Amino acid sequence: MIRSYIIHLEGSDARQSLVEALKQGLPNPQVLPAVNGRAMSAEECAECYQPGLLSPRYPFAASPGEIGCFLSHRAAWAKIAASEDVAGLVAEDDVILDPGFETALALVTSAARPDRLIRLPMSNKEEVAKVVAERDGVQLFRPRVVGLTAALQVIGRDAAARLLALTERFDRPVDTFQQMTWLTGIETLTISPSPAHTEAAKSGGSTIQSHLRLRDELTRSWRRSRYRAAVARLSRGTP
């Protein structure tokens, strides 16, 4: 059986209708209160967030929202790891399920394993390394580089326990950590075409977004490019 854990920040009234729709569309749903990173003290953040912990070094400081988001996902992983289920589905509260979601979910459910993580991405951007399974026009594949966003995933029980063990302290956002399959050792697969999309911009905006001046954004773009190149090299198994 697969249970669904919908991460929702209490007080985010603009997303309440999205949560209700997810409860209707996801199997065995349970709303999981999100951690509000902005309400955490500096001391509380320092207990779990340690910049420069892993290589390649993540080039940006995590925002309070990103710290809270990571802790929210860890709470979902803990639920999955403590269950007797093969896997659990984790959804953020700004996800909209598209008409093809049921077909994608059927394929994901049949492919779920305790040691596997399957991404249901918000867009079709990942390059296919190997197709693992296919059903009714939906593919499950191993990507050359794991994509970003952790908005909708099916995570195996053992994979969840592994993620928990590796992230008592963390130094980057949750999706960038999950890209590091050379570190986690977790088989990570992706569904295509994308069976969902995000409505963050229409439901109060991302809880971790920020506005930057042009010069700062250019600097960030350069750092981001270097980091992504390092991730690509490591994903391919090259130094």
PDB file of C-alpha atoms in Angstrom:
ATOM      1  CA  MET A   1       0.000   0.000   0.000  1.00  0.00           C
ATOM      2  CA  ILE A   2       1.093   3.557  -0.673  1.00  0.00           C
ATOM      3  CA  ARG A   3       0.084   6.382   1.625  1.00  0.00           C
ATOM      4  CA  SER A   4       0.340  10.016   0.600  1.00  0.00           C
ATOM      5  CA  TYR A   5       1.823  12.772   2.765  1.00  0.00           C
ATOM      6  CA  ILE A   6       0.804  16.281   1.742  1.00  0.00           C
ATOM      7  CA  ILE A   7       3.196  18.880   3.159  1.00  0.00           C
ATOM      8  CA  HIS A   8       1.168  21.968   4.048  1.00  0.00           C
ATOM      9  CA  LEU A   9       2.136  25.048   6.035  1.00  0.00           C
ATOM     10  CA  GLU A  10      -0.626  25.922   8.448  1.00  0.00           C
ATOM     11  CA  GLY A  11      -2.027  29.365   7.734  1.00  0.00           C
ATOM     12  CA  SER A  12      -1.418  29.149   3.979  1.00  0.00           C
ATOM     13  CA  ASP A  13      -5.095  29.718   3.224  1.00  0.00           C
ATOM     14  CA  ALA A  14      -4.453  30.391  -0.472  1.00  0.00           C
ATOM     15  CA  ARG A  15      -3.380  26.770  -0.861  1.00  0.00           C
ATOM     16  CA  GLN A  16      -6.204  25.166   1.065  1.00  0.00           C
ATOM     17  CA  SER A  17      -8.195  24.424  -2.091  1.00  0.00           C
ATOM     18  CA  LEU A  18      -5.106  22.830  -3.648  1.00  0.00           C
ATOM     19  CA  VAL A  19      -4.709  20.619  -0.583  1.00  0.00           C
ATOM     20  CA  GLU A  20      -8.332  19.525  -0.837  1.00  0.00           C
ATOM     21  CA  ALA A  21      -7.827  18.627  -4.507  1.00  0.00           C
ATOM     22  CA  LEU A  22      -4.713  16.620  -3.636  1.00  0.00           C
ATOM     23  CA  LYS A  23      -6.643  14.770  -0.946  1.00  0.00           C
ATOM     24  CA  GLN A  24      -9.159  13.760  -3.597  1.00  0.00           C
ATOM     25  CA  GLY A  25      -6.548  12.693  -6.147  1.00  0.00           C
ATOM     26  CA  LEU A  26      -3.863  10.967  -4.062  1.00  0.00           C
ATOM     27  CA  PRO A  27      -4.043   7.510  -2.465  1.00  0.00           C
ATOM     28  CA  ASN A  28      -4.623   7.314   1.295  1.00  0.00           C
ATOM     29  CA  PRO A  29      -3.847  11.028   1.887  1.00  0.00           C
ATOM     30  CA  GLN A  30      -2.632  12.556   5.112  1.00  0.00           C
ATOM     31  CA  VAL A  31      -1.838  16.254   5.593  1.00  0.00           C
ATOM     32  CA  LEU A  32       1.551  16.718   7.230  1.00  0.00           C
ATOM     33  CA  PRO A  33       2.210  20.099   8.889  1.00  0.00           C
ATOM     34  CA  ALA A  34       5.163  21.844   7.264  1.00  0.00           C
ATOM     35  CA  VAL A  35       8.010  23.335   9.275  1.00  0.00           C
ATOM     36  CA  ASN A  36       8.004  27.132   9.147  1.00  0.00           C
ATOM     37  CA  GLY A  37      11.658  27.996   8.667  1.00  0.00           C
ATOM     38  CA  ARG A  38      10.968  31.687   9.125  1.00  0.00           C
ATOM     39  CA  ALA A  39       9.790  30.999  12.671  1.00  0.00           C
ATOM     40  CA  MET A  40      13.010  29.198  13.601  1.00  0.00           C
ATOM     41  CA  SER A  41      15.722  30.901  15.604  1.00  0.00           C
ATOM     42  CA  ALA A  42      19.309  31.120  14.383  1.00  0.00           C
ATOM     43  CA  GLU A  43      20.254  28.522  16.979  1.00  0.00           C
ATOM     44  CA  GLU A  44      17.561  26.123  15.764  1.00  0.00           C
ATOM     45  CA  CYS A  45      18.704  26.533  12.169  1.00  0.00           C
ATOM     46  CA  ALA A  46      22.320  25.891  13.157  1.00  0.00           C
ATOM     47  CA  GLU A  47      21.348  22.562  14.708  1.00  0.00           C
ATOM     48  CA  CYS A  48      20.431  21.144  11.300  1.00  0.00           C
ATOM     49  CA  TYR A  49      21.969  23.450   8.680  1.00  0.00           C
ATOM     50  CA  GLN A  50      25.747  23.425   8.172  1.00  0.00           C
ATOM     51  CA  PRO A  51      27.065  25.248   5.065  1.00  0.00           C
ATOM     52  CA  GLY A  52      29.930  23.627   3.170  1.00  0.00           C
ATOM     53  CA  LEU A  53      29.234  20.165   4.545  1.00  0.00           C
ATOM     54  CA  LEU A  54      29.402  18.220   1.270  1.00  0.00           C
ATOM     55  CA  SER A  55      31.196  18.322  -2.072  1.00  0.00           C
ATOM     56  CA  PRO A  56      30.612  19.834  -4.524  1.00  0.00           C
ATOM     57  CA  ARG A  57      30.055  22.805  -2.263  1.00  0.00           C
ATOM     58  CA  TYR A  58      26.621  24.330  -2.728  1.00  0.00           C
ATOM     59  CA  PRO A  59      27.281  27.943  -3.802  1.00  0.00           C
ATOM     60  CA  PHE A  60      24.388  29.658  -1.997  1.00  0.00           C
ATOM     61  CA  ALA A  61      23.270  30.033   1.593  1.00  0.00           C
ATOM     62  CA  ALA A  62      19.995  28.283   2.323  1.00  0.00           C
ATOM     63  CA  SER A  63      17.100  30.581   3.115  1.00  0.00           C
ATOM     64  CA  PRO A  64      14.888  30.021   6.179  1.00  0.00           C
ATOM     65  CA  GLY A  65      12.195  28.773   3.797  1.00  0.00           C
ATOM     66  CA  GLU A  66      14.562  26.217   2.261  1.00  0.00           C
ATOM     67  CA  ILE A  67      15.608  25.013   5.704  1.00  0.00           C
ATOM     68  CA  GLY A  68      11.964  24.618   6.725  1.00  0.00           C
ATOM     69  CA  CYS A  69      11.219  22.824   3.454  1.00  0.00           C
ATOM     70  CA  PHE A  70      14.053  20.345   4.021  1.00  0.00           C
ATOM     71  CA  LEU A  71      12.853  19.636   7.567  1.00  0.00           C
ATOM     72  CA  SER A  72       9.307  19.166   6.277  1.00  0.00           C
ATOM     73  CA  HIS A  73      10.487  16.536   3.815  1.00  0.00           C
ATOM     74  CA  ARG A  74      12.494  14.840   6.548  1.00  0.00           C
ATOM     75  CA  ALA A  75       9.269  14.578   8.573  1.00  0.00           C
ATOM     76  CA  ALA A  76       7.625  12.849   5.603  1.00  0.00           C
ATOM     77  CA  TRP A  77      10.613  10.507   5.204  1.00  0.00           C
ATOM     78  CA  ALA A  78      10.347   9.599   8.878  1.00  0.00           C
ATOM     79  CA  LYS A  79       6.687   8.641   8.392  1.00  0.00           C
ATOM     80  CA  ILE A  80       7.560   6.436   5.428  1.00  0.00           C
ATOM     81  CA  ALA A  81      10.576   4.838   7.116  1.00  0.00           C
ATOM     82  CA  ALA A  82       8.518   3.987  10.208  1.00  0.00           C
ATOM     83  CA  SER A  83       5.669   2.459   8.206  1.00  0.00           C
ATOM     84  CA  GLU A  84       5.222  -1.078   6.934  1.00  0.00           C
ATOM     85  CA  ASP A  85       4.459   0.258   3.441  1.00  0.00           C
ATOM     86  CA  VAL A  86       6.739  -0.461   0.501  1.00  0.00           C
ATOM     87  CA  ALA A  87       6.813   3.268  -0.263  1.00  0.00           C
ATOM     88  CA  GLY A  88       5.049   6.542   0.398  1.00  0.00           C
ATOM     89  CA  LEU A  89       4.079   9.452  -1.810  1.00  0.00           C
ATOM     90  CA  VAL A  90       5.209  12.931  -0.771  1.00  0.00           C
ATOM     91  CA  ALA A  91       3.467  15.978  -2.248  1.00  0.00           C
ATOM     92  CA  GLU A  92       4.006  19.671  -1.634  1.00  0.00           C
ATOM     93  CA  ASP A  93       0.844  21.713  -1.304  1.00  0.00           C
ATOM     94  CA  ASP A  94       1.177  23.739  -4.524  1.00  0.00           C
ATOM     95  CA  VAL A  95       0.942  20.699  -6.827  1.00  0.00           C
ATOM     96  CA  ILE A  96      -1.871  20.356  -9.369  1.00  0.00           C
ATOM     97  CA  LEU A  97      -2.511  16.870 -10.731  1.00  0.00           C
ATOM     98  CA  ASP A  98      -2.978  16.730 -14.506  1.00  0.00           C
ATOM     99  CA  PRO A  99      -5.391  14.442 -16.417  1.00  0.00           C
ATOM    100  CA  GLY A 100      -2.679  11.832 -17.042  1.00  0.00           C
ATOM    101  CA  PHE A 101      -1.819  11.472 -13.374  1.00  0.00           C
ATOM    102  CA  GLU A 102      -3.731   8.230 -12.768  1.00  0.00           C
ATOM    103  CA  THR A 103      -1.848   6.458 -15.577  1.00  0.00           C
ATOM    104  CA  ALA A 104       1.476   7.717 -14.221  1.00  0.00           C
ATOM    105  CA  LEU A 105       0.553   6.688 -10.679  1.00  0.00           C
ATOM    106  CA  ALA A 106      -0.348   3.173 -11.821  1.00  0.00           C
ATOM    107  CA  LEU A 107       3.072   2.769 -13.414  1.00  0.00           C
ATOM    108  CA  VAL A 108       4.836   4.267 -10.401  1.00  0.00           C
ATOM    109  CA  THR A 109       2.923   2.031  -7.991  1.00  0.00           C
ATOM    110  CA  SER A 110       3.840  -1.107  -9.935  1.00  0.00           C
ATOM    111  CA  ALA A 111       7.504  -0.028  -9.991  1.00  0.00           C
ATOM    112  CA  ALA A 112       7.766   1.094  -6.358  1.00  0.00           C
ATOM    113  CA  ARG A 113      10.418  -0.657  -4.278  1.00  0.00           C
ATOM    114  CA  PRO A 114      11.697  -0.093  -0.745  1.00  0.00           C
ATOM    115  CA  ASP A 115      15.111   1.081  -2.031  1.00  0.00           C
ATOM    116  CA  ARG A 116      13.874   3.254  -4.912  1.00  0.00           C
ATOM    117  CA  LEU A 117      12.861   6.897  -5.339  1.00  0.00           C
ATOM    118  CA  ILE A 118      10.575   7.847  -8.237  1.00  0.00           C
ATOM    119  CA  ARG A 119      10.113  11.459  -9.259  1.00  0.00           C
ATOM    120  CA  LEU A 120       6.875  12.775 -10.753  1.00  0.00           C
ATOM    121  CA  PRO A 121       8.315  16.051 -12.052  1.00  0.00           C
ATOM    122  CA  MET A 122       6.610  19.355 -12.758  1.00  0.00           C
ATOM    123  CA  SER A 123       8.144  19.592 -16.249  1.00  0.00           C
ATOM    124  CA  ASN A 124       9.874  17.410 -18.845  1.00  0.00           C
ATOM    125  CA  LYS A 125      13.519  18.466 -18.691  1.00  0.00           C
ATOM    126  CA  GLU A 126      15.588  15.405 -17.806  1.00  0.00           C
ATOM    127  CA  GLU A 127      17.622  13.520 -20.380  1.00  0.00           C
ATOM    128  CA  VAL A 128      16.864   9.807 -20.584  1.00  0.00           C
ATOM    129  CA  ALA A 129      19.735   7.429 -19.849  1.00  0.00           C
ATOM    130  CA  LYS A 130      17.653   4.236 -19.852  1.00  0.00           C
ATOM    131  CA  VAL A 131      13.939   3.459 -20.071  1.00  0.00           C
ATOM    132  CA  VAL A 132      13.013   1.087 -17.239  1.00  0.00           C
ATOM    133  CA  ALA A 133       9.290   0.560 -17.899  1.00  0.00           C
ATOM    134  CA  GLU A 134       6.504   1.880 -20.104  1.00  0.00           C
ATOM    135  CA  ARG A 135       2.708   1.789 -19.990  1.00  0.00           C
ATOM    136  CA  ASP A 136       0.038   3.551 -22.053  1.00  0.00           C
ATOM    137  CA  GLY A 137       2.438   6.156 -23.386  1.00  0.00           C
ATOM    138  CA  VAL A 138       4.042   6.864 -19.998  1.00  0.00           C
ATOM    139  CA  GLN A 139       7.725   6.103 -19.476  1.00  0.00           C
ATOM    140  CA  LEU A 140       9.669   5.411 -16.324  1.00  0.00           C
ATOM    141  CA  PHE A 141      13.334   6.147 -16.942  1.00  0.00           C
ATOM    142  CA  ARG A 142      16.714   6.586 -15.333  1.00  0.00           C
ATOM    143  CA  PRO A 143      17.894  10.175 -15.992  1.00  0.00           C
ATOM    144  CA  ARG A 144      21.458  11.097 -16.845  1.00  0.00           C
ATOM    145  CA  VAL A 145      21.217  13.841 -14.215  1.00  0.00           C
ATOM    146  CA  VAL A 146      18.424  13.835 -11.639  1.00  0.00           C
ATOM    147  CA  GLY A 147      16.241  16.903 -12.068  1.00  0.00           C
ATOM    148  CA  LEU A 148      15.301  19.531  -9.528  1.00  0.00           C
ATOM    149  CA  THR A 149      12.100  20.007  -7.495  1.00  0.00           C
ATOM    150  CA  ALA A 150      10.887  17.559  -4.863  1.00  0.00           C
ATOM    151  CA  ALA A 151       7.247  18.561  -5.224  1.00  0.00           C
ATOM    152  CA  LEU A 152       5.870  15.094  -5.976  1.00  0.00           C
ATOM    153  CA  GLN A 153       7.740  11.842  -5.320  1.00  0.00           C
ATOM    154  CA  VAL A 154       7.239   8.225  -4.388  1.00  0.00           C
ATOM    155  CA  ILE A 155       9.930   7.206  -1.914  1.00  0.00           C
ATOM    156  CA  GLY A 156      10.618   3.657  -0.826  1.00  0.00           C
ATOM    157  CA  ARG A 157      10.725   2.800   2.865  1.00  0.00           C
ATOM    158  CA  ASP A 158      14.446   1.927   2.852  1.00  0.00           C
ATOM    159  CA  ALA A 159      15.262   4.930   0.667  1.00  0.00           C
ATOM    160  CA  ALA A 160      13.473   7.188   3.151  1.00  0.00           C
ATOM    161  CA  ALA A 161      15.484   5.710   6.011  1.00  0.00           C
ATOM    162  CA  ARG A 162      18.693   6.242   4.033  1.00  0.00           C
ATOM    163  CA  LEU A 163      17.808   9.880   3.319  1.00  0.00           C
ATOM    164  CA  LEU A 164      17.085  10.446   7.007  1.00  0.00           C
ATOM    165  CA  ALA A 165      20.390   8.923   8.081  1.00  0.00           C
ATOM    166  CA  LEU A 166      22.331  11.151   5.676  1.00  0.00           C
ATOM    167  CA  THR A 167      20.616  14.431   6.565  1.00  0.00           C
ATOM    168  CA  GLU A 168      20.739  14.892  10.299  1.00  0.00           C
ATOM    169  CA  ARG A 169      22.657  17.942   9.112  1.00  0.00           C
ATOM    170  CA  PHE A 170      22.401  19.326   5.598  1.00  0.00           C
ATOM    171  CA  ASP A 171      23.944  22.140   3.570  1.00  0.00           C
ATOM    172  CA  ARG A 172      21.647  22.657   0.571  1.00  0.00           C
ATOM    173  CA  PRO A 173      17.968  22.519  -0.466  1.00  0.00           C
ATOM    174  CA  VAL A 174      16.259  19.141  -0.429  1.00  0.00           C
ATOM    175  CA  ASP A 175      16.018  18.712  -4.204  1.00  0.00           C
ATOM    176  CA  THR A 176      19.696  19.467  -4.775  1.00  0.00           C
ATOM    177  CA  PHE A 177      20.607  16.953  -2.082  1.00  0.00           C
ATOM    178  CA  GLN A 178      18.500  14.274  -3.760  1.00  0.00           C
ATOM    179  CA  GLN A 179      20.402  14.896  -6.993  1.00  0.00           C
ATOM    180  CA  MET A 180      23.496  13.486  -5.290  1.00  0.00           C
ATOM    181  CA  THR A 181      22.825   9.851  -6.113  1.00  0.00           C
ATOM    182  CA  TRP A 182      26.571   9.121  -6.087  1.00  0.00           C
ATOM    183  CA  LEU A 183      26.376   9.925  -2.347  1.00  0.00           C
ATOM    184  CA  THR A 184      22.965   8.530  -1.405  1.00  0.00           C
ATOM    185  CA  GLY A 185      23.239   5.331  -3.433  1.00  0.00           C
ATOM    186  CA  ILE A 186      19.485   5.505  -4.046  1.00  0.00           C
ATOM    187  CA  GLU A 187      18.168   4.427  -7.439  1.00  0.00           C
ATOM    188  CA  THR A 188      16.275   7.490  -8.656  1.00  0.00           C
ATOM    189  CA  LEU A 189      13.849   7.272 -11.569  1.00  0.00           C
ATOM    190  CA  THR A 190      11.602   9.768 -13.327  1.00  0.00           C
ATOM    191  CA  ILE A 191       8.167   9.580 -14.953  1.00  0.00           C
ATOM    192  CA  SER A 192       7.522  11.174 -18.360  1.00  0.00           C
ATOM    193  CA  PRO A 193       5.501  12.969 -19.525  1.00  0.00           C
ATOM    194  CA  SER A 194       5.087  15.137 -16.457  1.00  0.00           C
ATOM    195  CA  PRO A 195       1.788  14.226 -14.729  1.00  0.00           C
ATOM    196  CA  ALA A 196       1.473  17.385 -12.648  1.00  0.00           C
ATOM    197  CA  HIS A 197       2.399  21.045 -12.456  1.00  0.00           C
ATOM    198  CA  THR A 198       2.878  23.662  -9.783  1.00  0.00           C
ATOM    199  CA  GLU A 199       0.567  26.546  -8.995  1.00  0.00           C
ATOM    200  CA  ALA A 200       2.963  28.317  -6.619  1.00  0.00           C
ATOM    201  CA  ALA A 201       2.802  31.612  -8.503  1.00  0.00           C
ATOM    202  CA  LYS A 202      -1.001  31.638  -8.338  1.00  0.00           C
ATOM    203  CA  SER A 203      -1.300  30.541  -4.733  1.00  0.00           C
ATOM    204  CA  GLY A 204       0.796  33.084  -2.899  1.00  0.00           C
ATOM    205  CA  GLY A 205       4.135  32.365  -4.586  1.00  0.00           C
ATOM    206  CA  SER A 206       6.885  30.053  -3.504  1.00  0.00           C
ATOM    207  CA  THR A 207       7.593  30.097   0.205  1.00  0.00           C
ATOM    208  CA  ILE A 208      11.342  30.200  -0.521  1.00  0.00           C
ATOM    209  CA  GLN A 209      11.597  32.605  -3.440  1.00  0.00           C
ATOM    210  CA  SER A 210      13.386  35.961  -3.269  1.00  0.00           C
ATOM    211  CA  HIS A 211      13.878  38.985  -5.489  1.00  0.00           C
ATOM    212  CA  LEU A 212      17.415  39.865  -6.517  1.00  0.00           C
ATOM    213  CA  ARG A 213      18.976  42.815  -8.254  1.00  0.00           C
ATOM    214  CA  LEU A 214      20.400  42.193 -11.738  1.00  0.00           C
ATOM    215  CA  ARG A 215      24.059  42.163 -10.673  1.00  0.00           C
ATOM    216  CA  ASP A 216      23.349  39.689  -7.891  1.00  0.00           C
ATOM    217  CA  GLU A 217      21.381  37.483 -10.266  1.00  0.00           C
ATOM    218  CA  LEU A 218      24.230  37.443 -12.805  1.00  0.00           C
ATOM    219  CA  THR A 219      26.640  36.344 -10.082  1.00  0.00           C
ATOM    220  CA  ARG A 220      24.223  33.672  -8.946  1.00  0.00           C
ATOM    221  CA  SER A 221      23.788  32.441 -12.518  1.00  0.00           C
ATOM    222  CA  TRP A 222      27.549  32.008 -12.899  1.00  0.00           C
ATOM    223  CA  ARG A 223      27.816  30.120  -9.612  1.00  0.00           C
ATOM    224  CA  ARG A 224      24.783  28.023 -10.475  1.00  0.00           C
ATOM    225  CA  SER A 225      26.273  27.045 -13.837  1.00  0.00           C
ATOM    226  CA  ARG A 226      29.539  25.914 -12.239  1.00  0.00           C
ATOM    227  CA  TYR A 227      27.661  23.909  -9.632  1.00  0.00           C
ATOM    228  CA  ARG A 228      25.416  22.232 -12.198  1.00  0.00           C
ATOM    229  CA  ALA A 229      28.450  21.292 -14.279  1.00  0.00           C
ATOM    230  CA  ALA A 230      29.991  19.601 -11.235  1.00  0.00           C
ATOM    231  CA  VAL A 231      26.744  17.734 -10.527  1.00  0.00           C
ATOM    232  CA  ALA A 232      26.597  16.551 -14.146  1.00  0.00           C
ATOM    233  CA  ARG A 233      30.179  15.252 -13.995  1.00  0.00           C
ATOM    234  CA  LEU A 234      29.552  13.354 -10.776  1.00  0.00           C
ATOM    235  CA  SER A 235      26.246  11.975 -12.057  1.00  0.00           C
ATOM    236  CA  ARG A 236      28.123  10.538 -15.050  1.00  0.00           C
ATOM    237  CA  GLY A 237      30.757   9.087 -12.752  1.00  0.00           C
ATOM    238  CA  THR A 238      33.553  11.301 -14.070  1.00  0.00           C
ATOM    239  CA  PRO A 239      35.910  13.340 -11.838  1.00  0.00           C
TER     240      PRO A 239
END
